[in-house]
Amino acid sequence: MTTVAQSNTVAERVWAALDAVRDPELDEPITALRFVSEVLVTDGRDVRVRLRLPAYFCAPNFAYLMVADAHDAVAALPEVDSVTVLLEDHFASEQINAGVAEGAGFTGSFPGEATRELDELRKTFQRKAYIAALERVVRKLSAADRMTDAPLELTLGDIPDGRERASLERRRAAIGLETSPGAMLLVDEHGAALQSGDLAIRLRYARAVRVSIEGNAHFCRGLLATRYGETSSTTTYENGADR
């Protein structure tokens, strides 16, 4: 049984850092998805994070990105001296864990198998996440009758403050699109303005992307709950109680 610490300051900051790590395909934090099964803090500054995924054969490229991103997010905290991230119950966990710990990259983690790093894969899914976020904003504006007059002239400043706007701005920033209030709203994932002739088609495509992402996330939550029989994650310290 793991023992835990009275002061949870470091662990709380670790959890906050992990909140920013997202499943690249599902576009949700690994904490919200319950992929973080434990955060263990020892000696006040040494951290171990345990991750788990919905299935034994989850794609190794996505798994690698989450382990590497979790490691980098926690290692960046000034109050952490060392961090170990362990992916468990996965067919490639040994290669991924060792590769991340050594900073070997994806190709170094799978020598002779992987031929390139994962930057372009990450970008592809960041663009899909942007498209889905744009569709959510458009649906909100449509419900408020804000899409009827000159929709192509809408800007980010026309979106009411709230979760949808913040989500869209974050996803635009991730792929290098402008986020100022005066920036055009209806642009594609490369920053090109949508045209009136193909607007309806592009929005239908955006809806399909959004439904696919949300459906996959729901499916993975069900698989995780079935696989592990519970949906909670824990934080442990040297002398205290669960988070």
PDB file of C-alpha atoms in Angstrom:
ATOM      1  CA  MET A   1       0.000   0.000   0.000  1.00  0.00           C
ATOM      2  CA  THR A   2       1.370   3.420  -0.967  1.00  0.00           C
ATOM      3  CA  THR A   3       1.935   5.989   1.776  1.00  0.00           C
ATOM      4  CA  VAL A   4       1.290   9.673   1.208  1.00  0.00           C
ATOM      5  CA  ALA A   5       2.472  13.279   2.263  1.00  0.00           C
ATOM      6  CA  GLN A   6       0.710  15.903   4.335  1.00  0.00           C
ATOM      7  CA  SER A   7       1.605  18.717   1.975  1.00  0.00           C
ATOM      8  CA  ASN A   8       0.031  18.239  -1.416  1.00  0.00           C
ATOM      9  CA  THR A   9       1.413  21.397  -3.062  1.00  0.00           C
ATOM     10  CA  VAL A  10       3.767  19.613  -5.455  1.00  0.00           C
ATOM     11  CA  ALA A  11       1.231  16.959  -6.384  1.00  0.00           C
ATOM     12  CA  GLU A  12      -1.477  19.543  -7.034  1.00  0.00           C
ATOM     13  CA  ARG A  13       0.867  21.343  -9.405  1.00  0.00           C
ATOM     14  CA  VAL A  14       1.720  18.068 -11.087  1.00  0.00           C
ATOM     15  CA  TRP A  15      -1.960  17.385 -11.646  1.00  0.00           C
ATOM     16  CA  ALA A  16      -2.411  20.896 -13.023  1.00  0.00           C
ATOM     17  CA  ALA A  17       0.474  20.306 -15.440  1.00  0.00           C
ATOM     18  CA  LEU A  18      -1.050  16.999 -16.527  1.00  0.00           C
ATOM     19  CA  ASP A  19      -4.367  18.761 -17.142  1.00  0.00           C
ATOM     20  CA  ALA A  20      -2.651  20.447 -20.097  1.00  0.00           C
ATOM     21  CA  VAL A  21      -1.593  17.127 -21.658  1.00  0.00           C
ATOM     22  CA  ARG A  22      -4.140  15.955 -24.202  1.00  0.00           C
ATOM     23  CA  ASP A  23      -4.855  12.734 -26.010  1.00  0.00           C
ATOM     24  CA  PRO A  24      -3.945  13.858 -29.553  1.00  0.00           C
ATOM     25  CA  GLU A  25      -6.735  11.878 -31.183  1.00  0.00           C
ATOM     26  CA  LEU A  26      -9.511  12.555 -28.671  1.00  0.00           C
ATOM     27  CA  ASP A  27      -8.506  16.163 -27.914  1.00  0.00           C
ATOM     28  CA  GLU A  28      -9.229  15.862 -24.210  1.00  0.00           C
ATOM     29  CA  PRO A  29      -6.917  16.085 -21.191  1.00  0.00           C
ATOM     30  CA  ILE A  30      -5.495  12.757 -20.109  1.00  0.00           C
ATOM     31  CA  THR A  31      -6.682  13.625 -16.596  1.00  0.00           C
ATOM     32  CA  ALA A  32     -10.308  14.059 -17.708  1.00  0.00           C
ATOM     33  CA  LEU A  33     -10.072  10.798 -19.640  1.00  0.00           C
ATOM     34  CA  ARG A  34      -8.831   9.030 -16.481  1.00  0.00           C
ATOM     35  CA  PHE A  35      -5.648   7.920 -18.206  1.00  0.00           C
ATOM     36  CA  VAL A  36      -3.602   9.064 -15.197  1.00  0.00           C
ATOM     37  CA  SER A  37      -3.977   6.303 -12.628  1.00  0.00           C
ATOM     38  CA  GLU A  38      -1.526   7.638 -10.036  1.00  0.00           C
ATOM     39  CA  VAL A  39       0.707  10.547  -9.141  1.00  0.00           C
ATOM     40  CA  LEU A  40       3.262   9.597  -6.508  1.00  0.00           C
ATOM     41  CA  VAL A  41       5.407  12.261  -4.817  1.00  0.00           C
ATOM     42  CA  THR A  42       8.419  11.125  -2.780  1.00  0.00           C
ATOM     43  CA  ASP A  43      11.003  13.186  -0.908  1.00  0.00           C
ATOM     44  CA  GLY A  44       8.892  16.234  -1.661  1.00  0.00           C
ATOM     45  CA  ARG A  45      10.280  16.752  -5.173  1.00  0.00           C
ATOM     46  CA  ASP A  46      10.504  13.397  -6.964  1.00  0.00           C
ATOM     47  CA  VAL A  47       7.466  12.444  -9.008  1.00  0.00           C
ATOM     48  CA  ARG A  48       6.220   9.240 -10.569  1.00  0.00           C
ATOM     49  CA  VAL A  49       3.206   9.265 -12.863  1.00  0.00           C
ATOM     50  CA  ARG A  50       1.414   6.090 -13.917  1.00  0.00           C
ATOM     51  CA  LEU A  51      -0.634   6.080 -17.105  1.00  0.00           C
ATOM     52  CA  ARG A  52      -3.075   3.539 -18.485  1.00  0.00           C
ATOM     53  CA  LEU A  53      -5.030   3.385 -21.731  1.00  0.00           C
ATOM     54  CA  PRO A  54      -8.388   1.865 -22.722  1.00  0.00           C
ATOM     55  CA  ALA A  55      -6.904  -1.061 -24.622  1.00  0.00           C
ATOM     56  CA  TYR A  56      -3.726  -3.130 -24.669  1.00  0.00           C
ATOM     57  CA  PHE A  57      -3.233  -2.402 -28.378  1.00  0.00           C
ATOM     58  CA  CYS A  58      -3.854   1.365 -28.406  1.00  0.00           C
ATOM     59  CA  ALA A  59      -1.778   2.905 -31.207  1.00  0.00           C
ATOM     60  CA  PRO A  60       1.847   3.230 -30.011  1.00  0.00           C
ATOM     61  CA  ASN A  61       2.324   6.618 -31.686  1.00  0.00           C
ATOM     62  CA  PHE A  62      -0.525   8.182 -29.695  1.00  0.00           C
ATOM     63  CA  ALA A  63       0.617   6.397 -26.553  1.00  0.00           C
ATOM     64  CA  TYR A  64       4.152   7.695 -27.030  1.00  0.00           C
ATOM     65  CA  LEU A  65       2.958  11.285 -27.467  1.00  0.00           C
ATOM     66  CA  MET A  66       0.982  11.167 -24.230  1.00  0.00           C
ATOM     67  CA  VAL A  67       3.828   9.662 -22.215  1.00  0.00           C
ATOM     68  CA  ALA A  68       6.356  12.113 -23.660  1.00  0.00           C
ATOM     69  CA  ASP A  69       4.067  15.109 -23.191  1.00  0.00           C
ATOM     70  CA  ALA A  70       3.290  14.091 -19.614  1.00  0.00           C
ATOM     71  CA  HIS A  71       6.993  13.733 -18.870  1.00  0.00           C
ATOM     72  CA  ASP A  72       7.829  17.130 -20.370  1.00  0.00           C
ATOM     73  CA  ALA A  73       4.929  18.889 -18.621  1.00  0.00           C
ATOM     74  CA  VAL A  74       5.925  17.615 -15.184  1.00  0.00           C
ATOM     75  CA  ALA A  75       9.672  18.003 -15.743  1.00  0.00           C
ATOM     76  CA  ALA A  76       9.106  21.692 -16.556  1.00  0.00           C
ATOM     77  CA  LEU A  77       7.849  22.383 -13.025  1.00  0.00           C
ATOM     78  CA  PRO A  78      10.582  24.148 -10.998  1.00  0.00           C
ATOM     79  CA  GLU A  79       9.554  22.348  -7.818  1.00  0.00           C
ATOM     80  CA  VAL A  80      10.152  18.902  -9.322  1.00  0.00           C
ATOM     81  CA  ASP A  81      13.643  17.388  -9.214  1.00  0.00           C
ATOM     82  CA  SER A  82      12.929  14.208 -11.135  1.00  0.00           C
ATOM     83  CA  VAL A  83      10.030  12.651 -12.985  1.00  0.00           C
ATOM     84  CA  THR A  84       9.288   9.139 -14.156  1.00  0.00           C
ATOM     85  CA  VAL A  85       6.275   8.431 -16.335  1.00  0.00           C
ATOM     86  CA  LEU A  86       5.238   4.801 -16.625  1.00  0.00           C
ATOM     87  CA  LEU A  87       2.752   3.552 -19.182  1.00  0.00           C
ATOM     88  CA  GLU A  88       1.299   0.278 -17.937  1.00  0.00           C
ATOM     89  CA  ASP A  89      -0.694  -2.580 -19.471  1.00  0.00           C
ATOM     90  CA  HIS A  90       0.270  -1.704 -23.049  1.00  0.00           C
ATOM     91  CA  PHE A  91       1.999  -3.941 -25.555  1.00  0.00           C
ATOM     92  CA  ALA A  92       4.705  -1.343 -26.243  1.00  0.00           C
ATOM     93  CA  SER A  93       5.038   0.091 -22.744  1.00  0.00           C
ATOM     94  CA  GLU A  94       8.614  -1.155 -22.297  1.00  0.00           C
ATOM     95  CA  GLN A  95       9.879   0.580 -25.451  1.00  0.00           C
ATOM     96  CA  ILE A  96       7.865   3.755 -24.839  1.00  0.00           C
ATOM     97  CA  ASN A  97       8.833   4.127 -21.181  1.00  0.00           C
ATOM     98  CA  ALA A  98      12.519   3.541 -21.908  1.00  0.00           C
ATOM     99  CA  GLY A  99      12.532   5.829 -24.941  1.00  0.00           C
ATOM    100  CA  VAL A 100      10.888   8.712 -23.107  1.00  0.00           C
ATOM    101  CA  ALA A 101      13.170   8.319 -20.089  1.00  0.00           C
ATOM    102  CA  GLU A 102      16.214   8.423 -22.370  1.00  0.00           C
ATOM    103  CA  GLY A 103      14.904  11.249 -24.554  1.00  0.00           C
ATOM    104  CA  ALA A 104      15.320   8.985 -27.573  1.00  0.00           C
ATOM    105  CA  GLY A 105      12.338  10.268 -29.528  1.00  0.00           C
ATOM    106  CA  PHE A 106       9.819   8.045 -31.269  1.00  0.00           C
ATOM    107  CA  THR A 107      12.277   6.679 -33.833  1.00  0.00           C
ATOM    108  CA  GLY A 108      14.813   5.950 -31.122  1.00  0.00           C
ATOM    109  CA  SER A 109      12.169   4.173 -29.076  1.00  0.00           C
ATOM    110  CA  PHE A 110      11.302   1.913 -32.008  1.00  0.00           C
ATOM    111  CA  PRO A 111      14.542   1.474 -33.966  1.00  0.00           C
ATOM    112  CA  GLY A 112      14.052  -0.293 -37.246  1.00  0.00           C
ATOM    113  CA  GLU A 113      10.264   0.193 -37.040  1.00  0.00           C
ATOM    114  CA  ALA A 114       9.535   3.927 -36.816  1.00  0.00           C
ATOM    115  CA  THR A 115      10.895   5.978 -39.715  1.00  0.00           C
ATOM    116  CA  ARG A 116       9.948   9.497 -38.633  1.00  0.00           C
ATOM    117  CA  GLU A 117       9.065  11.572 -35.595  1.00  0.00           C
ATOM    118  CA  LEU A 118       5.478  12.472 -34.768  1.00  0.00           C
ATOM    119  CA  ASP A 119       5.382  16.221 -35.357  1.00  0.00           C
ATOM    120  CA  GLU A 120       3.231  15.989 -38.476  1.00  0.00           C
ATOM    121  CA  LEU A 121       0.867  13.491 -36.854  1.00  0.00           C
ATOM    122  CA  ARG A 122       0.424  15.845 -33.911  1.00  0.00           C
ATOM    123  CA  LYS A 123      -0.260  18.746 -36.258  1.00  0.00           C
ATOM    124  CA  THR A 124      -2.844  16.723 -38.184  1.00  0.00           C
ATOM    125  CA  PHE A 125      -4.878  16.085 -35.065  1.00  0.00           C
ATOM    126  CA  GLN A 126      -4.443  19.641 -33.811  1.00  0.00           C
ATOM    127  CA  ARG A 127      -5.998  20.792 -37.080  1.00  0.00           C
ATOM    128  CA  LYS A 128      -8.890  18.375 -36.626  1.00  0.00           C
ATOM    129  CA  ALA A 129      -9.387  19.663 -33.089  1.00  0.00           C
ATOM    130  CA  TYR A 130      -9.556  23.200 -34.470  1.00  0.00           C
ATOM    131  CA  ILE A 131     -12.155  22.217 -37.063  1.00  0.00           C
ATOM    132  CA  ALA A 132     -14.300  20.590 -34.360  1.00  0.00           C
ATOM    133  CA  ALA A 133     -13.987  23.651 -32.108  1.00  0.00           C
ATOM    134  CA  LEU A 134     -14.976  25.919 -34.996  1.00  0.00           C
ATOM    135  CA  GLU A 135     -18.106  23.838 -35.590  1.00  0.00           C
ATOM    136  CA  ARG A 136     -19.071  24.156 -31.916  1.00  0.00           C
ATOM    137  CA  VAL A 137     -18.769  27.940 -32.134  1.00  0.00           C
ATOM    138  CA  VAL A 138     -20.794  28.079 -35.342  1.00  0.00           C
ATOM    139  CA  ARG A 139     -23.552  26.000 -33.742  1.00  0.00           C
ATOM    140  CA  LYS A 140     -23.638  28.388 -30.784  1.00  0.00           C
ATOM    141  CA  LEU A 141     -23.802  31.442 -33.031  1.00  0.00           C
ATOM    142  CA  SER A 142     -26.487  29.820 -35.159  1.00  0.00           C
ATOM    143  CA  ALA A 143     -28.598  29.096 -32.086  1.00  0.00           C
ATOM    144  CA  ALA A 144     -28.346  32.805 -31.226  1.00  0.00           C
ATOM    145  CA  ASP A 145     -29.258  33.833 -34.815  1.00  0.00           C
ATOM    146  CA  ARG A 146     -25.794  35.305 -35.348  1.00  0.00           C
ATOM    147  CA  MET A 147     -24.967  33.363 -38.524  1.00  0.00           C
ATOM    148  CA  THR A 148     -27.716  34.737 -40.772  1.00  0.00           C
ATOM    149  CA  ASP A 149     -26.203  38.083 -41.821  1.00  0.00           C
ATOM    150  CA  ALA A 150     -22.863  38.105 -43.622  1.00  0.00           C
ATOM    151  CA  PRO A 151     -21.340  35.126 -41.772  1.00  0.00           C
ATOM    152  CA  LEU A 152     -18.068  35.431 -43.689  1.00  0.00           C
ATOM    153  CA  GLU A 153     -17.490  38.806 -42.043  1.00  0.00           C
ATOM    154  CA  LEU A 154     -17.648  37.445 -38.512  1.00  0.00           C
ATOM    155  CA  THR A 155     -14.558  37.798 -36.327  1.00  0.00           C
ATOM    156  CA  LEU A 156     -13.402  36.151 -33.125  1.00  0.00           C
ATOM    157  CA  GLY A 157     -14.635  39.242 -31.306  1.00  0.00           C
ATOM    158  CA  ASP A 158     -18.178  38.376 -32.369  1.00  0.00           C
ATOM    159  CA  ILE A 159     -18.108  35.194 -30.293  1.00  0.00           C
ATOM    160  CA  PRO A 160     -19.498  35.680 -26.769  1.00  0.00           C
ATOM    161  CA  ASP A 161     -16.975  35.140 -24.011  1.00  0.00           C
ATOM    162  CA  GLY A 162     -17.109  31.616 -22.670  1.00  0.00           C
ATOM    163  CA  ARG A 163     -15.834  28.088 -23.030  1.00  0.00           C
ATOM    164  CA  GLU A 164     -16.410  27.781 -26.771  1.00  0.00           C
ATOM    165  CA  ARG A 165     -14.480  30.944 -27.567  1.00  0.00           C
ATOM    166  CA  ALA A 166     -11.592  30.106 -25.237  1.00  0.00           C
ATOM    167  CA  SER A 167     -11.453  26.588 -26.681  1.00  0.00           C
ATOM    168  CA  LEU A 168     -11.381  27.863 -30.250  1.00  0.00           C
ATOM    169  CA  GLU A 169      -8.693  30.453 -29.511  1.00  0.00           C
ATOM    170  CA  ARG A 170      -6.488  27.853 -27.837  1.00  0.00           C
ATOM    171  CA  ARG A 171      -6.801  25.507 -30.785  1.00  0.00           C
ATOM    172  CA  ARG A 172      -6.127  28.300 -33.269  1.00  0.00           C
ATOM    173  CA  ALA A 173      -2.975  29.227 -31.365  1.00  0.00           C
ATOM    174  CA  ALA A 174      -1.803  25.606 -31.431  1.00  0.00           C
ATOM    175  CA  ILE A 175      -1.757  25.563 -35.240  1.00  0.00           C
ATOM    176  CA  GLY A 176      -0.465  29.099 -35.707  1.00  0.00           C
ATOM    177  CA  LEU A 177      -3.699  30.914 -36.577  1.00  0.00           C
ATOM    178  CA  GLU A 178      -4.392  34.472 -35.442  1.00  0.00           C
ATOM    179  CA  THR A 179      -6.273  34.821 -32.150  1.00  0.00           C
ATOM    180  CA  SER A 180      -6.901  38.581 -31.930  1.00  0.00           C
ATOM    181  CA  PRO A 181     -10.540  39.745 -31.615  1.00  0.00           C
ATOM    182  CA  GLY A 182     -10.414  41.158 -35.143  1.00  0.00           C
ATOM    183  CA  ALA A 183      -9.271  37.879 -36.741  1.00  0.00           C
ATOM    184  CA  MET A 184     -11.660  36.344 -39.254  1.00  0.00           C
ATOM    185  CA  LEU A 185     -13.701  33.551 -37.725  1.00  0.00           C
ATOM    186  CA  LEU A 186     -14.430  31.344 -40.710  1.00  0.00           C
ATOM    187  CA  VAL A 187     -11.030  30.186 -41.870  1.00  0.00           C
ATOM    188  CA  ASP A 188      -9.873  26.676 -42.600  1.00  0.00           C
ATOM    189  CA  GLU A 189      -7.151  24.802 -40.733  1.00  0.00           C
ATOM    190  CA  HIS A 190      -4.500  26.508 -42.874  1.00  0.00           C
ATOM    191  CA  GLY A 191      -5.829  30.021 -42.291  1.00  0.00           C
ATOM    192  CA  ALA A 192      -7.525  30.452 -45.678  1.00  0.00           C
ATOM    193  CA  ALA A 193     -10.881  32.224 -45.594  1.00  0.00           C
ATOM    194  CA  LEU A 194     -13.865  29.995 -46.294  1.00  0.00           C
ATOM    195  CA  GLN A 195     -15.854  30.965 -49.367  1.00  0.00           C
ATOM    196  CA  SER A 196     -19.629  31.316 -49.542  1.00  0.00           C
ATOM    197  CA  GLY A 197     -19.885  28.659 -52.247  1.00  0.00           C
ATOM    198  CA  ASP A 198     -18.394  25.899 -50.119  1.00  0.00           C
ATOM    199  CA  LEU A 199     -19.319  27.141 -46.647  1.00  0.00           C
ATOM    200  CA  ALA A 200     -22.151  24.659 -46.139  1.00  0.00           C
ATOM    201  CA  ILE A 201     -19.998  21.734 -47.263  1.00  0.00           C
ATOM    202  CA  ARG A 202     -17.113  22.770 -45.008  1.00  0.00           C
ATOM    203  CA  LEU A 203     -19.425  23.108 -42.013  1.00  0.00           C
ATOM    204  CA  ARG A 204     -20.917  19.659 -42.654  1.00  0.00           C
ATOM    205  CA  TYR A 205     -17.406  18.260 -42.766  1.00  0.00           C
ATOM    206  CA  ALA A 206     -16.589  20.098 -39.528  1.00  0.00           C
ATOM    207  CA  ARG A 207     -19.632  18.564 -37.887  1.00  0.00           C
ATOM    208  CA  ALA A 208     -18.528  15.092 -38.974  1.00  0.00           C
ATOM    209  CA  VAL A 209     -15.064  15.697 -37.499  1.00  0.00           C
ATOM    210  CA  ARG A 210     -16.533  16.942 -34.237  1.00  0.00           C
ATOM    211  CA  VAL A 211     -18.944  14.005 -33.931  1.00  0.00           C
ATOM    212  CA  SER A 212     -16.124  11.551 -34.686  1.00  0.00           C
ATOM    213  CA  ILE A 213     -13.843  12.999 -31.998  1.00  0.00           C
ATOM    214  CA  GLU A 214     -16.575  13.113 -29.377  1.00  0.00           C
ATOM    215  CA  GLY A 215     -17.794   9.616 -30.269  1.00  0.00           C
ATOM    216  CA  ASN A 216     -14.303   8.149 -30.002  1.00  0.00           C
ATOM    217  CA  ALA A 217     -13.804   9.823 -26.626  1.00  0.00           C
ATOM    218  CA  HIS A 218     -17.075   8.355 -25.340  1.00  0.00           C
ATOM    219  CA  PHE A 219     -16.102   4.914 -26.655  1.00  0.00           C
ATOM    220  CA  CYS A 220     -12.671   5.068 -25.008  1.00  0.00           C
ATOM    221  CA  ARG A 221     -14.185   6.066 -21.677  1.00  0.00           C
ATOM    222  CA  GLY A 222     -16.392   3.003 -21.843  1.00  0.00           C
ATOM    223  CA  LEU A 223     -13.473   0.742 -22.725  1.00  0.00           C
ATOM    224  CA  LEU A 224     -11.383   2.133 -19.864  1.00  0.00           C
ATOM    225  CA  ALA A 225     -14.180   1.642 -17.338  1.00  0.00           C
ATOM    226  CA  THR A 226     -14.756  -1.901 -18.585  1.00  0.00           C
ATOM    227  CA  ARG A 227     -11.074  -2.769 -18.556  1.00  0.00           C
ATOM    228  CA  TYR A 228     -10.319  -1.473 -15.071  1.00  0.00           C
ATOM    229  CA  GLY A 229     -13.712  -1.690 -13.420  1.00  0.00           C
ATOM    230  CA  GLU A 230     -13.567   1.847 -12.031  1.00  0.00           C
ATOM    231  CA  THR A 231     -13.200   5.437 -13.183  1.00  0.00           C
ATOM    232  CA  SER A 232     -11.187   7.128 -10.455  1.00  0.00           C
ATOM    233  CA  SER A 233      -7.550   8.159 -10.376  1.00  0.00           C
ATOM    234  CA  THR A 234      -5.431   8.660  -7.285  1.00  0.00           C
ATOM    235  CA  THR A 235      -2.680  10.874  -6.045  1.00  0.00           C
ATOM    236  CA  THR A 236      -0.422   9.549  -3.335  1.00  0.00           C
ATOM    237  CA  TYR A 237       2.082  11.332  -1.144  1.00  0.00           C
ATOM    238  CA  GLU A 238       4.463  10.201   1.513  1.00  0.00           C
ATOM    239  CA  ASN A 239       2.185  10.738   4.510  1.00  0.00           C
ATOM    240  CA  GLY A 240      -1.425  11.646   3.720  1.00  0.00           C
ATOM    241  CA  ALA A 241      -4.582  10.766   1.818  1.00  0.00           C
ATOM    242  CA  ASP A 242      -5.755  10.265  -1.727  1.00  0.00           C
ATOM    243  CA  ARG A 243      -6.468  13.293  -3.897  1.00  0.00           C
TER     244      ARG A 243
END
